[in-house]
Amino acid sequence: MAIDLNSLIYPLFVKRGRWLREEISSLPGVYRFSPDRLLDEVLSLERLGITKILLFGIPEKKDWHGKAGYKKDNIVSESVRLLKKSLPGITVITDVCLCAYTLHGHCGIIKKGKKQIDVRSTLNVLSRIALSHAEAGADYVAPSAMAKDQVRAIRKALDKKGFKKTRILGYSAKFASNFYGPFRDIADSAPRFGKRTYQLDFTSRGNALKEIESDIKEGADIVMVKPGLGYLDIVREARRKFRHPLAVYNVSGEYAMVKAYCKGQAAGDKRQGMERGLVGEILASIKRAGADYIITYHAKDIARWLNN
Ligand code: PBG
């Protein structure tokens, strides 16, 4: 398998607790960790050759405005501090969004009595979240709310406070996909009403390339297409059009499909072999389309396979 571990980014989920490691039923092999145990996990990842992680926070308490995302010592910032102190060689990327922190499950601020996202207050809150991660030492912040001008707003807020070196990974072309289902179980973040109209409609290529272009102009250091497999036409076009680092998110539903397929077909070593073949092919396809980085829940398995 010609996969370079340096191009892989491994998503990790953190929640409060002590020595906690809860498996997520819809994502076999993926866990929620408490910060202490997360540190232990990242240490073993580093030994396996995985040095880039994407961190998601799961709050103890949700509210209407997503305060748990930016309050002092929020779960992500606390974890970033711990990681940076003990494992400085790890590239820490933090997801910046509101859907896990708000009671309504939408990715932005909704004013009382309204149904739509309020863009200005959303940009304010996203900037506060990003700043709290930057202060803790995050290498990259990754805004995933699909709020208009989110990269520009965050870049400006970071620069103003002196975090010029904190980089931005933009979730630039994020489609309203059915493949996010298992992820929404992790953080209980499915919208309670309405749809995520701010995510792109997958029935056409629509504005995907424009979204990528505007993220580049706004200052994104890396741009992203999400999900992966069904969207390689976009990846290819983006690769042709822009000379800019490009990431692809091989999302939760894509991972869960591979796991379920292999489980239904075989057991033991045979299942392992089957999974290895499928994962190798999927990642090769994403690479072939033009991705520089692949965010994938398969990363740890791949590293184990390559180390054996
Ligand atoms: C948050 C976010 C989502 C994912 C990454 N960041 C979910 C969503 O938009 O509902 C999905 C990742 C996955 O499915 O693995 N906005």
Coordinates of C-alpha atoms and ligand atoms in Angstrom, one line a residue:
M1 CA 0.0 0.0 0.0
A2 CA 1.7 3.2 -1.1
I3 CA 0.3 5.4 1.6
D4 CA 2.5 8.0 3.3
L5 CA 1.5 8.3 7.0
N6 CA 2.6 11.9 6.8
S7 CA -0.4 12.7 4.7
L8 CA -2.9 11.2 7.1
I9 CA -4.8 13.2 9.8
Y10 CA -6.6 11.2 12.5
P11 CA -9.8 12.6 14.0
L12 CA -10.2 12.2 17.8
F13 CA -13.0 13.0 20.2
V14 CA -12.5 14.3 23.7
K15 CA -14.9 14.7 26.7
R16 CA -14.5 15.3 30.4
G17 CA -13.7 12.4 32.7
R18 CA -10.9 10.3 34.1
W19 CA -9.2 7.6 32.2
L20 CA -12.2 7.3 29.9
R21 CA -12.3 5.4 26.6
E22 CA -15.9 4.9 25.3
E23 CA -16.4 3.1 22.0
I24 CA -18.9 4.7 19.7
S25 CA -21.4 2.1 18.7
S26 CA -22.0 3.4 15.2
L27 CA -18.2 3.7 14.6
P28 CA -16.5 0.5 15.7
G29 CA -12.9 1.2 16.7
V30 CA -13.5 4.9 17.3
Y31 CA -13.6 6.2 20.9
R32 CA -14.4 9.2 23.0
F33 CA -11.4 9.9 25.3
S34 CA -11.0 11.9 28.5
P35 CA -7.9 14.3 28.2
D36 CA -5.6 12.0 30.3
R37 CA -6.4 9.0 28.2
L38 CA -6.3 11.0 25.0
L39 CA -2.7 11.8 25.8
D40 CA -1.9 8.1 26.1
E41 CA -3.6 7.4 22.8
V42 CA -1.8 10.2 20.9
L43 CA 1.5 8.9 22.3
S44 CA 0.8 5.4 20.8
L45 CA -0.2 7.1 17.6
E46 CA 3.1 8.9 17.5
R47 CA 4.9 5.7 18.0
L48 CA 3.0 4.2 15.0
G49 CA 3.9 7.2 12.8
I50 CA 0.7 9.2 12.9
T51 CA 1.6 12.8 13.9
K52 CA -1.4 14.9 12.8
I53 CA -4.7 14.9 14.7
L54 CA -8.0 16.7 14.3
L55 CA -9.6 17.3 17.7
F56 CA -13.4 17.5 18.4
G57 CA -14.8 18.4 21.7
I58 CA -17.9 17.0 23.4
P59 CA -19.2 19.3 26.0
E60 CA -20.8 18.3 29.4
K61 CA -23.5 20.8 28.8
K62 CA -25.1 22.3 25.7
D63 CA -26.9 25.6 25.6
W64 CA -28.5 27.8 23.0
H65 CA -25.4 29.8 22.3
G66 CA -22.7 27.1 22.5
K67 CA -20.8 28.7 25.4
A68 CA -19.1 25.4 26.2
G69 CA -17.2 25.8 23.0
Y70 CA -15.3 29.0 24.1
K71 CA -15.5 29.3 27.8
K72 CA -12.3 29.4 29.7
D73 CA -10.8 25.9 30.0
N74 CA -13.2 24.4 27.5
I75 CA -12.5 20.7 26.8
V76 CA -10.7 21.3 23.6
S77 CA -8.3 24.0 24.9
E78 CA -7.6 21.9 28.0
S79 CA -6.7 18.9 25.8
V80 CA -4.6 21.0 23.5
R81 CA -2.5 22.4 26.4
L82 CA -1.9 18.9 27.7
L83 CA -0.9 17.5 24.3
K84 CA 1.4 20.4 23.5
K85 CA 3.2 20.1 26.8
S86 CA 3.9 16.4 26.6
L87 CA 4.0 15.8 22.8
P88 CA 5.3 18.8 21.0
G89 CA 5.9 16.9 17.8
I90 CA 2.2 16.4 17.2
T91 CA 0.4 18.7 14.8
V92 CA -2.8 19.6 16.5
I93 CA -5.7 20.7 14.4
T94 CA -9.0 21.7 16.2
D95 CA -12.4 21.6 14.7
V96 CA -14.2 25.0 15.1
C97 CA -17.9 24.7 15.0
L98 CA -21.0 25.1 17.1
C99 CA -23.2 22.1 16.3
A100 CA -21.8 20.0 19.2
Y101 CA -22.2 22.8 21.7
T102 CA -25.7 24.2 20.8
L103 CA -29.0 22.7 22.0
H104 CA -30.5 23.1 18.5
G105 CA -27.6 21.3 16.8
H106 CA -27.0 23.8 14.1
C107 CA -23.5 25.0 13.2
G108 CA -24.1 28.7 14.1
I109 CA -26.0 31.1 16.4
I110 CA -29.7 31.2 16.0
K111 CA -31.4 34.2 17.7
K112 CA -34.5 33.4 19.8
G113 CA -37.6 33.1 17.8
K114 CA -35.6 32.8 14.5
K115 CA -35.0 29.7 12.4
Q116 CA -31.9 30.9 10.4
I117 CA -28.3 31.3 11.5
D118 CA -27.3 34.9 12.4
V119 CA -24.1 35.4 10.5
R120 CA -22.6 38.2 12.5
S121 CA -22.9 36.6 15.9
T122 CA -21.9 33.3 14.4
L123 CA -18.6 34.8 13.1
N124 CA -18.0 36.3 16.5
V125 CA -18.5 33.1 18.4
L126 CA -16.5 31.0 15.9
S127 CA -13.6 33.6 16.3
R128 CA -13.8 33.2 20.1
I129 CA -13.6 29.4 19.8
A130 CA -10.7 29.6 17.4
L131 CA -8.9 32.1 19.7
S132 CA -9.3 29.9 22.7
H133 CA -7.8 27.0 20.8
A134 CA -4.9 29.2 19.5
E135 CA -4.1 30.4 23.0
A136 CA -3.9 26.8 24.1
G137 CA -1.3 26.1 21.4
A138 CA -3.3 24.6 18.5
D139 CA -1.2 24.6 15.2
Y140 CA -4.3 24.8 13.0
V141 CA -7.9 25.8 13.6
A142 CA -10.4 24.2 11.3
P143 CA -13.7 26.1 10.9
S144 CA -16.4 23.7 9.8
A145 CA -19.6 25.8 10.2
M146 CA -19.9 26.8 6.5
A147 CA -20.6 30.4 7.7
K148 CA -19.9 33.0 5.0
D149 CA -16.5 34.7 5.5
Q150 CA -15.6 32.4 8.5
V151 CA -12.0 32.1 7.4
R152 CA -11.6 35.8 7.0
A153 CA -13.2 36.6 10.4
I154 CA -11.0 34.0 12.2
R155 CA -7.8 35.1 10.4
K156 CA -8.5 38.6 11.5
A157 CA -9.2 37.7 15.1
L158 CA -6.1 35.6 15.3
D159 CA -3.9 38.2 13.8
K160 CA -5.3 40.9 16.1
K161 CA -4.3 38.9 19.2
G162 CA -0.9 38.1 17.9
F163 CA -1.5 34.5 16.7
K164 CA -0.1 35.1 13.3
K165 CA 1.5 31.6 13.2
T166 CA -1.7 29.7 14.0
R167 CA -2.8 28.4 10.6
I168 CA -6.3 27.7 9.2
L169 CA -7.6 24.5 7.6
G170 CA -10.9 25.5 5.9
Y171 CA -13.7 23.1 5.5
S172 CA -14.2 24.8 2.2
A173 CA -16.5 22.6 0.1
K174 CA -18.6 20.8 2.6
F175 CA -21.6 19.1 1.2
A176 CA -24.9 18.4 3.1
S177 CA -24.1 14.7 3.2
N178 CA -26.0 11.7 4.5
F179 CA -22.6 10.2 5.3
Y180 CA -22.2 12.3 8.5
G181 CA -24.8 10.1 10.3
P182 CA -22.4 8.2 12.7
F183 CA -20.5 11.4 13.5
R184 CA -23.7 13.1 14.7
D185 CA -24.2 10.2 17.2
I186 CA -20.8 10.9 18.7
A187 CA -21.6 14.4 19.8
D188 CA -25.4 14.2 19.6
S189 CA -25.2 17.0 17.1
A190 CA -28.0 16.3 14.6
P191 CA -30.0 19.5 14.0
R192 CA -33.2 19.4 16.1
F193 CA -35.2 21.3 13.4
G194 CA -34.7 22.3 9.8
K195 CA -31.8 21.4 7.5
R196 CA -28.2 22.5 7.2
T197 CA -28.9 24.7 4.2
Y198 CA -25.5 26.3 4.7
Q199 CA -23.9 23.1 3.5
L200 CA -23.6 22.5 -0.2
D201 CA -26.3 20.7 -2.2
F202 CA -24.7 17.4 -3.5
T203 CA -26.9 17.2 -6.6
S204 CA -24.6 19.5 -8.5
R205 CA -21.0 20.9 -8.5
G206 CA -22.7 24.2 -7.8
N207 CA -20.5 26.6 -5.9
A208 CA -17.9 24.1 -4.6
L209 CA -15.0 25.6 -6.6
K210 CA -16.0 29.2 -5.7
E211 CA -16.1 28.2 -2.0
I212 CA -12.6 26.9 -2.2
E213 CA -11.4 29.9 -4.1
S214 CA -12.9 32.3 -1.5
D215 CA -11.4 30.3 1.4
I216 CA -8.0 30.7 -0.3
K217 CA -8.5 34.4 -0.7
E218 CA -9.6 34.7 2.9
G219 CA -6.4 33.2 4.1
A220 CA -6.9 29.4 4.5
D221 CA -3.6 27.6 4.6
I222 CA -5.2 24.3 3.6
V223 CA -8.6 23.9 1.9
M224 CA -10.8 20.8 2.1
V225 CA -13.4 18.8 0.2
K226 CA -15.8 16.8 2.3
P227 CA -16.9 13.9 2.1
G228 CA -14.4 12.0 0.1
L229 CA -15.4 9.1 -2.1
G230 CA -18.5 10.5 -3.8
Y231 CA -16.8 13.9 -4.3
L232 CA -13.6 13.1 -6.2
D233 CA -14.8 15.1 -9.2
I234 CA -14.6 18.2 -7.0
V235 CA -11.2 17.1 -5.6
R236 CA -9.8 16.7 -9.1
E237 CA -11.1 20.0 -10.3
A238 CA -9.8 21.8 -7.3
R239 CA -6.4 20.1 -7.8
R240 CA -6.3 21.4 -11.4
K241 CA -7.5 24.8 -10.7
F242 CA -5.6 25.8 -7.5
R243 CA -2.0 25.3 -6.4
H244 CA -2.9 25.1 -2.8
P245 CA -2.6 22.4 -0.1
L246 CA -5.7 20.3 -0.4
A247 CA -7.3 18.0 2.2
V248 CA -10.1 15.4 1.8
Y249 CA -12.3 14.3 4.7
N250 CA -13.1 10.5 4.4
V251 CA -16.1 10.8 6.7
S252 CA -17.7 8.7 9.4
G253 CA -20.3 7.1 7.1
E254 CA -17.7 6.0 4.6
Y255 CA -15.7 4.4 7.4
A256 CA -18.7 2.7 8.9
M257 CA -19.6 1.3 5.5
V258 CA -16.3 -0.4 5.2
K259 CA -16.5 -1.9 8.7
A260 CA -20.0 -3.2 8.2
Y261 CA -19.2 -4.7 4.8
C262 CA -16.2 -6.6 6.1
K263 CA -18.0 -7.8 9.2
G264 CA -20.8 -9.2 7.0
Q265 CA -18.4 -10.9 4.7
A266 CA -15.7 -12.5 6.7
A267 CA -14.0 -13.0 10.1
G268 CA -10.6 -13.0 11.6
D269 CA -7.6 -12.7 9.3
K270 CA -9.7 -12.9 6.3
R271 CA -11.7 -9.9 7.4
Q272 CA -8.5 -8.0 8.1
G273 CA -7.2 -8.7 4.7
M274 CA -10.4 -7.6 3.1
E275 CA -10.5 -4.4 5.1
R276 CA -6.9 -3.7 4.2
G277 CA -7.6 -4.1 0.5
L278 CA -10.7 -1.9 0.6
V279 CA -9.0 0.9 2.7
G280 CA -5.9 0.8 0.4
E281 CA -8.1 1.2 -2.6
I282 CA -10.2 4.0 -1.2
L283 CA -7.2 6.0 -0.1
A284 CA -5.4 5.4 -3.3
S285 CA -8.5 6.8 -5.2
I286 CA -8.5 9.9 -3.0
K287 CA -4.8 10.4 -3.6
R288 CA -5.1 9.8 -7.3
A289 CA -7.8 12.6 -7.5
G290 CA -5.2 15.0 -6.0
A291 CA -5.5 15.1 -2.2
D292 CA -2.4 16.2 -0.3
Y293 CA -3.9 15.2 3.1
I294 CA -6.6 12.7 4.0
I295 CA -8.5 13.0 7.2
T296 CA -9.6 9.4 8.0
Y297 CA -10.8 7.2 10.9
H298 CA -8.8 4.4 9.2
A299 CA -5.5 6.1 9.9
K300 CA -4.6 4.1 13.0
D301 CA -5.4 0.8 11.4
I302 CA -3.3 1.7 8.4
A303 CA -0.4 2.6 10.6
R304 CA -0.7 -0.7 12.4
W305 CA -0.8 -2.6 9.1
L306 CA 2.3 -0.7 7.8
N307 CA 4.1 -1.3 11.1
N308 CA 3.6 -5.1 10.9
Ligands
PBG1 C1 -19.3 19.7 12.3 C2 -18.7 18.6 11.6 C3 -19.3 17.5 11.0 C4 -18.3 16.6 10.6 C5 -17.1 17.2 10.8 N1 -17.4 18.4 11.4 C6 -20.7 17.1 11.0 C7 -21.8 17.8 10.3 O1 -21.6 18.7 9.5 O2 -22.9 17.4 10.6 C8 -18.6 15.2 9.9 C9 -17.5 14.3 10.0 C10 -17.8 12.9 9.8 O3 -18.9 12.5 9.4 O4 -16.9 12.1 9.9 N2 -19.9 20.7 11.6

